[in-house]
PDB file of C-alpha atoms in Angstrom:
ATOM      1  CA  MET A   1       0.000   0.000   0.000  1.00 69.00           C
ATOM      2  CA  ALA A   2       1.271   3.483  -0.877  1.00 82.00           C
ATOM      3  CA  MET A   3       2.511   5.673   1.953  1.00 93.00           C
ATOM      4  CA  PHE A   4      -0.251   8.273   1.534  1.00 97.00           C
ATOM      5  CA  GLU A   5      -3.113   6.224   0.121  1.00 95.00           C
ATOM      6  CA  GLY A   6      -6.364   8.188   0.508  1.00 95.00           C
ATOM      7  CA  LYS A   7      -4.624  11.409   1.564  1.00 98.00           C
ATOM      8  CA  VAL A   8      -5.003  14.874   0.037  1.00 98.00           C
ATOM      9  CA  ALA A   9      -2.022  17.229  -0.235  1.00 98.00           C
ATOM     10  CA  LEU A  10      -1.801  20.916  -1.106  1.00 98.00           C
ATOM     11  CA  VAL A  11       1.527  22.145  -2.509  1.00 98.00           C
ATOM     12  CA  THR A  12       2.323  25.814  -3.146  1.00 98.00           C
ATOM     13  CA  GLY A  13       4.880  26.906  -5.710  1.00 98.00           C
ATOM     14  CA  ALA A  14       4.273  23.594  -7.461  1.00 98.00           C
ATOM     15  CA  ALA A  15       5.079  24.584 -11.040  1.00 97.00           C
ATOM     16  CA  ARG A  16       8.743  23.651 -11.059  1.00 95.00           C
ATOM     17  CA  GLY A  17      11.817  22.758  -9.050  1.00 94.00           C
ATOM     18  CA  ILE A  18      11.371  21.614  -5.458  1.00 97.00           C
ATOM     19  CA  GLY A  19       7.599  22.117  -5.469  1.00 97.00           C
ATOM     20  CA  GLN A  20       7.155  20.003  -8.585  1.00 98.00           C
ATOM     21  CA  ALA A  21       9.358  17.234  -7.187  1.00 98.00           C
ATOM     22  CA  ILE A  22       7.332  17.212  -3.957  1.00 98.00           C
ATOM     23  CA  ALA A  23       4.007  17.072  -5.796  1.00 98.00           C
ATOM     24  CA  LYS A  24       5.212  14.214  -7.995  1.00 98.00           C
ATOM     25  CA  LYS A  25       6.488  12.129  -5.086  1.00 98.00           C
ATOM     26  CA  LEU A  26       3.314  12.703  -3.059  1.00 98.00           C
ATOM     27  CA  ALA A  27       1.255  11.507  -6.029  1.00 98.00           C
ATOM     28  CA  VAL A  28       3.428   8.433  -6.567  1.00 98.00           C
ATOM     29  CA  GLU A  29       2.899   7.589  -2.892  1.00 97.00           C
ATOM     30  CA  GLY A  30      -0.890   7.778  -3.192  1.00 97.00           C
ATOM     31  CA  CYS A  31      -1.876  11.407  -2.623  1.00 98.00           C
ATOM     32  CA  ASP A  32      -4.435  13.339  -4.579  1.00 98.00           C
ATOM     33  CA  VAL A  33      -2.802  16.726  -5.033  1.00 98.00           C
ATOM     34  CA  ALA A  34      -3.945  20.343  -5.167  1.00 98.00           C
ATOM     35  CA  LEU A  35      -1.382  22.488  -6.961  1.00 98.00           C
ATOM     36  CA  CYS A  36      -0.963  26.213  -6.351  1.00 98.00           C
ATOM     37  CA  ASP A  37       1.113  28.784  -8.194  1.00 98.00           C
ATOM     38  CA  LEU A  38       0.891  32.381  -9.353  1.00 96.00           C
ATOM     39  CA  LYS A  39      -0.247  31.375 -12.855  1.00 95.00           C
ATOM     40  CA  ALA A  40      -2.356  28.273 -13.482  1.00 93.00           C
ATOM     41  CA  GLU A  41      -0.781  27.662 -16.893  1.00 95.00           C
ATOM     42  CA  TRP A  42       2.625  27.224 -15.235  1.00 97.00           C
ATOM     43  CA  LEU A  43       1.282  24.070 -13.599  1.00 97.00           C
ATOM     44  CA  ALA A  44       0.639  22.061 -16.779  1.00 97.00           C
ATOM     45  CA  GLU A  45       3.796  19.962 -16.508  1.00 97.00           C
ATOM     46  CA  THR A  46       3.194  19.143 -12.850  1.00 98.00           C
ATOM     47  CA  VAL A  47      -0.418  18.225 -13.607  1.00 97.00           C
ATOM     48  CA  GLY A  48       0.876  15.666 -16.109  1.00 98.00           C
ATOM     49  CA  LEU A  49       3.218  14.149 -13.543  1.00 98.00           C
ATOM     50  CA  VAL A  50       0.441  13.775 -10.966  1.00 98.00           C
ATOM     51  CA  GLU A  51      -1.955  12.290 -13.516  1.00 98.00           C
ATOM     52  CA  ALA A  52       0.747   9.889 -14.704  1.00 98.00           C
ATOM     53  CA  ALA A  53       0.856   8.556 -11.157  1.00 97.00           C
ATOM     54  CA  GLY A  54      -2.878   7.845 -11.389  1.00 97.00           C
ATOM     55  CA  ARG A  55      -3.965  10.469  -8.885  1.00 98.00           C
ATOM     56  CA  LYS A  56      -6.556  13.246  -8.947  1.00 98.00           C
ATOM     57  CA  VAL A  57      -5.258  16.788  -9.351  1.00 98.00           C
ATOM     58  CA  LYS A  58      -6.708  20.277  -9.220  1.00 98.00           C
ATOM     59  CA  CYS A  59      -4.983  23.595  -9.918  1.00 97.00           C
ATOM     60  CA  PHE A  60      -5.397  26.923  -8.153  1.00 97.00           C
ATOM     61  CA  GLU A  61      -4.049  30.241  -9.365  1.00 97.00           C
ATOM     62  CA  VAL A  62      -2.978  31.983  -6.181  1.00 97.00           C
ATOM     63  CA  ASP A  63      -0.932  34.972  -5.091  1.00 98.00           C
ATOM     64  CA  VAL A  64       0.144  33.541  -1.741  1.00 98.00           C
ATOM     65  CA  SER A  65       0.547  37.020  -0.259  1.00 98.00           C
ATOM     66  CA  GLN A  66      -3.178  37.766  -0.635  1.00 98.00           C
ATOM     67  CA  ALA A  67      -5.375  36.451   2.172  1.00 98.00           C
ATOM     68  CA  ALA A  68      -8.601  36.310   0.165  1.00 98.00           C
ATOM     69  CA  ALA A  69      -6.941  34.274  -2.613  1.00 98.00           C
ATOM     70  CA  VAL A  70      -5.386  31.871  -0.116  1.00 98.00           C
ATOM     71  CA  ASP A  71      -8.659  31.351   1.756  1.00 98.00           C
ATOM     72  CA  ALA A  72     -10.479  30.749  -1.537  1.00 98.00           C
ATOM     73  CA  ALA A  73      -7.877  28.184  -2.610  1.00 98.00           C
ATOM     74  CA  VAL A  74      -8.090  26.224   0.643  1.00 98.00           C
ATOM     75  CA  SER A  75     -11.886  26.308   0.515  1.00 98.00           C
ATOM     76  CA  GLY A  76     -11.661  25.055  -3.071  1.00 98.00           C
ATOM     77  CA  VAL A  77      -9.438  22.163  -2.042  1.00 98.00           C
ATOM     78  CA  VAL A  78     -11.793  21.098   0.739  1.00 98.00           C
ATOM     79  CA  GLU A  79     -14.761  21.409  -1.627  1.00 97.00           C
ATOM     80  CA  ALA A  80     -13.056  19.395  -4.367  1.00 97.00           C
ATOM     81  CA  PHE A  81     -11.474  16.666  -2.234  1.00 98.00           C
ATOM     82  CA  GLY A  82     -13.444  16.773   1.010  1.00 97.00           C
ATOM     83  CA  LYS A  83     -10.400  17.453   3.189  1.00 98.00           C
ATOM     84  CA  VAL A  84      -6.763  18.470   3.274  1.00 98.00           C
ATOM     85  CA  ASP A  85      -4.294  16.201   5.081  1.00 98.00           C
ATOM     86  CA  ILE A  86      -0.957  17.691   4.065  1.00 98.00           C
ATOM     87  CA  LEU A  87       0.155  21.250   3.333  1.00 99.00           C
ATOM     88  CA  VAL A  88       3.569  21.980   1.846  1.00 98.00           C
ATOM     89  CA  ASN A  89       4.427  25.678   1.924  1.00 98.00           C
ATOM     90  CA  ASN A  90       7.019  25.843  -0.836  1.00 98.00           C
ATOM     91  CA  ALA A  91       6.251  29.096  -2.707  1.00 98.00           C
ATOM     92  CA  GLY A  92       9.178  31.485  -2.552  1.00 97.00           C
ATOM     93  CA  ILE A  93      11.060  34.193  -4.419  1.00 96.00           C
ATOM     94  CA  THR A  94      14.420  35.947  -4.243  1.00 94.00           C
ATOM     95  CA  LYS A  95      15.379  39.541  -4.978  1.00 96.00           C
ATOM     96  CA  ASP A  96      19.051  39.548  -4.062  1.00 94.00           C
ATOM     97  CA  THR A  97      21.311  42.548  -3.610  1.00 96.00           C
ATOM     98  CA  LEU A  98      23.430  44.051  -0.857  1.00 97.00           C
ATOM     99  CA  MET A  99      21.406  45.581   1.959  1.00 98.00           C
ATOM    100  CA  ILE A 100      22.607  49.136   1.258  1.00 98.00           C
ATOM    101  CA  ARG A 101      21.260  48.816  -2.298  1.00 98.00           C
ATOM    102  CA  MET A 102      18.068  46.958  -1.440  1.00 98.00           C
ATOM    103  CA  SER A 103      14.842  48.797  -2.111  1.00 98.00           C
ATOM    104  CA  GLU A 104      11.935  48.763   0.291  1.00 98.00           C
ATOM    105  CA  GLN A 105       9.872  47.196  -2.492  1.00 98.00           C
ATOM    106  CA  ASP A 106      12.276  44.256  -2.838  1.00 98.00           C
ATOM    107  CA  TRP A 107      12.283  43.745   0.930  1.00 98.00           C
ATOM    108  CA  ASP A 108       8.483  43.796   1.071  1.00 98.00           C
ATOM    109  CA  ALA A 109       8.051  41.500  -1.950  1.00 98.00           C
ATOM    110  CA  VAL A 110      10.249  38.722  -0.556  1.00 98.00           C
ATOM    111  CA  LEU A 111       8.781  38.895   2.956  1.00 98.00           C
ATOM    112  CA  SER A 112       5.239  38.949   1.525  1.00 98.00           C
ATOM    113  CA  VAL A 113       5.651  35.791  -0.533  1.00 98.00           C
ATOM    114  CA  ASN A 114       8.040  33.760   1.582  1.00 98.00           C
ATOM    115  CA  LEU A 115       6.853  34.552   5.101  1.00 98.00           C
ATOM    116  CA  LYS A 116       3.390  36.059   4.837  1.00 98.00           C
ATOM    117  CA  GLY A 117       2.378  33.440   2.274  1.00 98.00           C
ATOM    118  CA  THR A 118       3.452  30.644   4.618  1.00 98.00           C
ATOM    119  CA  PHE A 119       1.514  32.257   7.455  1.00 98.00           C
ATOM    120  CA  LEU A 120      -1.647  32.696   5.375  1.00 98.00           C
ATOM    121  CA  PHE A 121      -1.736  29.113   4.097  1.00 98.00           C
ATOM    122  CA  THR A 122      -0.901  27.677   7.510  1.00 98.00           C
ATOM    123  CA  LYS A 123      -3.683  29.718   9.075  1.00 98.00           C
ATOM    124  CA  ALA A 124      -6.149  28.732   6.348  1.00 98.00           C
ATOM    125  CA  VAL A 125      -5.572  24.967   6.656  1.00 98.00           C
ATOM    126  CA  ALA A 126      -5.366  25.004  10.440  1.00 98.00           C
ATOM    127  CA  ARG A 127      -9.136  25.138  10.927  1.00 97.00           C
ATOM    128  CA  PRO A 128     -10.059  22.088   8.781  1.00 98.00           C
ATOM    129  CA  MET A 129      -7.064  20.148  10.102  1.00 98.00           C
ATOM    130  CA  MET A 130      -7.968  20.934  13.709  1.00 98.00           C
ATOM    131  CA  LYS A 131     -11.553  19.923  13.038  1.00 97.00           C
ATOM    132  CA  GLN A 132     -10.484  16.538  11.651  1.00 97.00           C
ATOM    133  CA  ARG A 133      -7.868  16.268  14.416  1.00 98.00           C
ATOM    134  CA  SER A 134      -5.085  15.355  12.034  1.00 98.00           C
ATOM    135  CA  GLY A 135      -2.763  17.006   9.586  1.00 98.00           C
ATOM    136  CA  ALA A 136       0.842  17.598   8.617  1.00 98.00           C
ATOM    137  CA  ILE A 137       2.280  20.941   7.540  1.00 99.00           C
ATOM    138  CA  VAL A 138       5.774  21.086   6.083  1.00 99.00           C
ATOM    139  CA  ASN A 139       7.354  24.478   5.448  1.00 99.00           C
ATOM    140  CA  VAL A 140      10.242  24.907   3.025  1.00 98.00           C
ATOM    141  CA  ALA A 141      12.688  27.208   4.778  1.00 98.00           C
ATOM    142  CA  SER A 142      16.389  27.492   3.865  1.00 97.00           C
ATOM    143  CA  ILE A 143      19.785  27.156   5.492  1.00 97.00           C
ATOM    144  CA  ILE A 144      20.111  30.874   4.712  1.00 96.00           C
ATOM    145  CA  GLY A 145      17.510  31.380   7.431  1.00 98.00           C
ATOM    146  CA  LEU A 146      19.919  29.634   9.826  1.00 97.00           C
ATOM    147  CA  ILE A 147      23.272  31.146   8.814  1.00 96.00           C
ATOM    148  CA  GLY A 148      22.471  34.292   6.802  1.00 96.00           C
ATOM    149  CA  ASN A 149      24.128  35.274   3.547  1.00 92.00           C
ATOM    150  CA  ALA A 150      25.559  38.478   2.142  1.00 93.00           C
ATOM    151  CA  GLY A 151      23.267  39.946  -0.481  1.00 94.00           C
ATOM    152  CA  GLN A 152      20.222  38.098   0.815  1.00 95.00           C
ATOM    153  CA  CYS A 153      19.117  39.908   3.951  1.00 98.00           C
ATOM    154  CA  ASN A 154      15.482  39.942   2.780  1.00 98.00           C
ATOM    155  CA  TYR A 155      15.544  36.238   1.879  1.00 98.00           C
ATOM    156  CA  ALA A 156      17.398  35.305   5.080  1.00 98.00           C
ATOM    157  CA  ALA A 157      14.940  37.257   7.213  1.00 98.00           C
ATOM    158  CA  SER A 158      11.968  35.650   5.473  1.00 98.00           C
ATOM    159  CA  LYS A 159      13.296  32.114   5.927  1.00 98.00           C
ATOM    160  CA  ALA A 160      14.325  32.723   9.540  1.00 98.00           C
ATOM    161  CA  GLY A 161      10.770  33.927  10.037  1.00 98.00           C
ATOM    162  CA  VAL A 162       9.439  30.713   8.466  1.00 98.00           C
ATOM    163  CA  ILE A 163      11.485  28.703  10.969  1.00 98.00           C
ATOM    164  CA  ALA A 164      10.143  30.714  13.921  1.00 98.00           C
ATOM    165  CA  LEU A 165       6.604  30.458  12.543  1.00 98.00           C
ATOM    166  CA  THR A 166       7.021  26.702  12.223  1.00 99.00           C
ATOM    167  CA  LYS A 167       7.963  26.322  15.878  1.00 98.00           C
ATOM    168  CA  SER A 168       5.176  28.608  17.138  1.00 98.00           C
ATOM    169  CA  ALA A 169       2.485  26.997  14.969  1.00 98.00           C
ATOM    170  CA  ALA A 170       3.674  23.562  16.080  1.00 98.00           C
ATOM    171  CA  LYS A 171       3.084  24.501  19.707  1.00 98.00           C
ATOM    172  CA  GLU A 172      -0.369  25.923  18.950  1.00 98.00           C
ATOM    173  CA  LEU A 173      -1.616  22.973  16.886  1.00 98.00           C
ATOM    174  CA  ALA A 174      -0.035  19.955  18.593  1.00 98.00           C
ATOM    175  CA  ALA A 175      -2.976  19.353  20.932  1.00 98.00           C
ATOM    176  CA  ARG A 176      -5.191  18.719  17.881  1.00 98.00           C
ATOM    177  CA  ASN A 177      -2.706  16.257  16.359  1.00 98.00           C
ATOM    178  CA  VAL A 178      -1.594  18.697  13.658  1.00 98.00           C
ATOM    179  CA  ARG A 179       2.166  18.598  13.169  1.00 98.00           C
ATOM    180  CA  VAL A 180       4.241  21.478  11.753  1.00 99.00           C
ATOM    181  CA  ASN A 181       7.831  20.927  10.656  1.00 99.00           C
ATOM    182  CA  ALA A 182      10.270  22.481   8.200  1.00 98.00           C
ATOM    183  CA  VAL A 183      13.037  21.522   5.817  1.00 98.00           C
ATOM    184  CA  ALA A 184      15.964  23.867   5.256  1.00 98.00           C
ATOM    185  CA  PRO A 185      17.439  23.191   1.816  1.00 97.00           C
ATOM    186  CA  GLY A 186      20.981  24.175   1.024  1.00 95.00           C
ATOM    187  CA  PHE A 187      22.259  24.685  -2.518  1.00 92.00           C
ATOM    188  CA  ILE A 188      19.674  22.849  -4.624  1.00 93.00           C
ATOM    189  CA  GLN A 189      19.878  22.918  -8.410  1.00 89.00           C
ATOM    190  CA  THR A 190      16.738  24.716  -9.606  1.00 80.00           C
ATOM    191  CA  ARG A 191      15.954  27.521 -12.026  1.00 75.00           C
ATOM    192  CA  MET A 192      16.217  29.939  -9.095  1.00 65.00           C
ATOM    193  CA  THR A 193      19.817  28.929  -8.353  1.00 71.00           C
ATOM    194  CA  ASP A 194      20.852  28.377 -11.981  1.00 76.00           C
ATOM    195  CA  VAL A 195      20.962  32.140 -12.522  1.00 75.00           C
ATOM    196  CA  LEU A 196      23.731  32.594  -9.928  1.00 75.00           C
ATOM    197  CA  PRO A 197      27.166  33.538 -11.326  1.00 81.00           C
ATOM    198  CA  GLU A 198      29.627  30.681 -11.729  1.00 84.00           C
ATOM    199  CA  ASP A 199      32.049  32.136  -9.166  1.00 85.00           C
ATOM    200  CA  VAL A 200      29.265  32.172  -6.578  1.00 78.00           C
ATOM    201  CA  ARG A 201      28.339  28.576  -7.400  1.00 80.00           C
ATOM    202  CA  LYS A 202      31.989  27.492  -6.977  1.00 84.00           C
ATOM    203  CA  LYS A 203      32.249  29.219  -3.607  1.00 84.00           C
ATOM    204  CA  MET A 204      29.088  27.471  -2.469  1.00 82.00           C
ATOM    205  CA  LEU A 205      30.381  24.082  -3.647  1.00 87.00           C
ATOM    206  CA  ASP A 206      33.567  24.595  -1.646  1.00 90.00           C
ATOM    207  CA  LEU A 207      31.434  24.907   1.512  1.00 90.00           C
ATOM    208  CA  ILE A 208      29.595  21.608   0.996  1.00 94.00           C
ATOM    209  CA  PRO A 209      31.301  18.642   2.711  1.00 95.00           C
ATOM    210  CA  MET A 210      29.562  16.195   0.353  1.00 95.00           C
ATOM    211  CA  SER A 211      31.063  18.117  -2.597  1.00 90.00           C
ATOM    212  CA  ARG A 212      27.905  18.182  -4.697  1.00 91.00           C
ATOM    213  CA  PHE A 213      24.814  20.290  -5.126  1.00 92.00           C
ATOM    214  CA  GLY A 214      21.476  18.846  -4.103  1.00 96.00           C
ATOM    215  CA  GLN A 215      18.597  17.931  -6.372  1.00 96.00           C
ATOM    216  CA  PRO A 216      14.918  18.825  -5.827  1.00 97.00           C
ATOM    217  CA  GLU A 217      14.251  15.135  -5.137  1.00 98.00           C
ATOM    218  CA  ASP A 218      16.631  15.263  -2.162  1.00 98.00           C
ATOM    219  CA  VAL A 219      14.386  17.835  -0.528  1.00 98.00           C
ATOM    220  CA  ALA A 220      11.188  16.082  -1.618  1.00 98.00           C
ATOM    221  CA  ASN A 221      12.280  12.869   0.107  1.00 98.00           C
ATOM    222  CA  VAL A 222      12.642  14.644   3.453  1.00 98.00           C
ATOM    223  CA  VAL A 223       9.333  16.474   2.989  1.00 98.00           C
ATOM    224  CA  LEU A 224       7.606  13.130   2.430  1.00 98.00           C
ATOM    225  CA  PHE A 225       9.151  11.749   5.610  1.00 98.00           C
ATOM    226  CA  LEU A 226       7.964  14.727   7.681  1.00 98.00           C
ATOM    227  CA  ALA A 227       4.465  14.493   6.186  1.00 98.00           C
ATOM    228  CA  SER A 228       4.219  10.755   6.833  1.00 98.00           C
ATOM    229  CA  ASP A 229       3.260   8.661   9.836  1.00 97.00           C
ATOM    230  CA  ALA A 230       6.947   7.733  10.135  1.00 97.00           C
ATOM    231  CA  ALA A 231       7.394  11.222  11.647  1.00 98.00           C
ATOM    232  CA  SER A 232       4.267  11.049  13.807  1.00 98.00           C
ATOM    233  CA  TYR A 233       6.198  12.041  16.964  1.00 98.00           C
ATOM    234  CA  MET A 234       7.973  14.997  15.351  1.00 98.00           C
ATOM    235  CA  THR A 235       6.741  18.575  15.407  1.00 98.00           C
ATOM    236  CA  GLY A 236       8.424  21.967  15.487  1.00 98.00           C
ATOM    237  CA  GLN A 237      11.591  20.538  13.919  1.00 98.00           C
ATOM    238  CA  VAL A 238      13.821  21.939  11.181  1.00 98.00           C
ATOM    239  CA  LEU A 239      15.791  19.436   9.082  1.00 98.00           C
ATOM    240  CA  PRO A 240      18.638  20.853   6.963  1.00 97.00           C
ATOM    241  CA  VAL A 241      19.002  19.193   3.557  1.00 98.00           C
ATOM    242  CA  CYS A 242      22.314  20.663   2.529  1.00 96.00           C
ATOM    243  CA  GLY A 243      25.066  18.074   2.088  1.00 96.00           C
ATOM    244  CA  GLY A 244      26.558  19.053   5.437  1.00 95.00           C
ATOM    245  CA  MET A 245      26.825  22.835   4.929  1.00 93.00           C
ATOM    246  CA  VAL A 246      25.016  23.295   8.240  1.00 91.00           C
ATOM    247  CA  MET A 247      25.443  20.827  11.060  1.00 89.00           C
ATOM    248  CA  GLN A 248      23.164  21.384  14.025  1.00 75.00           C
TER     249      GLN A 248
END
């Protein structure tokens, strides 16, 4: 029997990269999947992967920073599937530059998507999960939220906030058997990281004890563990997936 047979998962930022890998693996393991991204047409490839696994899929076009859109999406998932068992808050953006050059708009944009979006979706699914007295929320943070990084003060602040939100939400929801955990990816090869200059990529590689960059599937595997019954006694935890860049 598949790990998540009969479960329903909601994945934000599911169009590509880590989000797509998570959605695919959840489907392969038995989940019906609700996919969210800023543009519905971006989700076509992920839809095909979920359908190829023989699972039901539904797409939602959502700006995760807008409360009304998030609430409508979660209501749509519950209406379409009858419940939501797993939420993966993966949607995120970067707008990198040194702090002294960073505009207020770029600060606000990154915090709105990465942190506010995670808050809004967590809040929206909390009520149905509490009512059914079960649920697993997995937030995609970053090792940058643990160690910081020059040129990414907005991103670092947003991901540190996601980690703090994870721990606080875990304490609030534990009594209703709703678990909240986070993964903190390191240097994962995605379209977001592919645009980095080669000298930056080499410096990052030099910091990784395992001497390789991660793949989206490496993160997806840990997300599946945290969402599964195998992690039923874990909440409020942050698991780095970084080839040893950060050792807690």
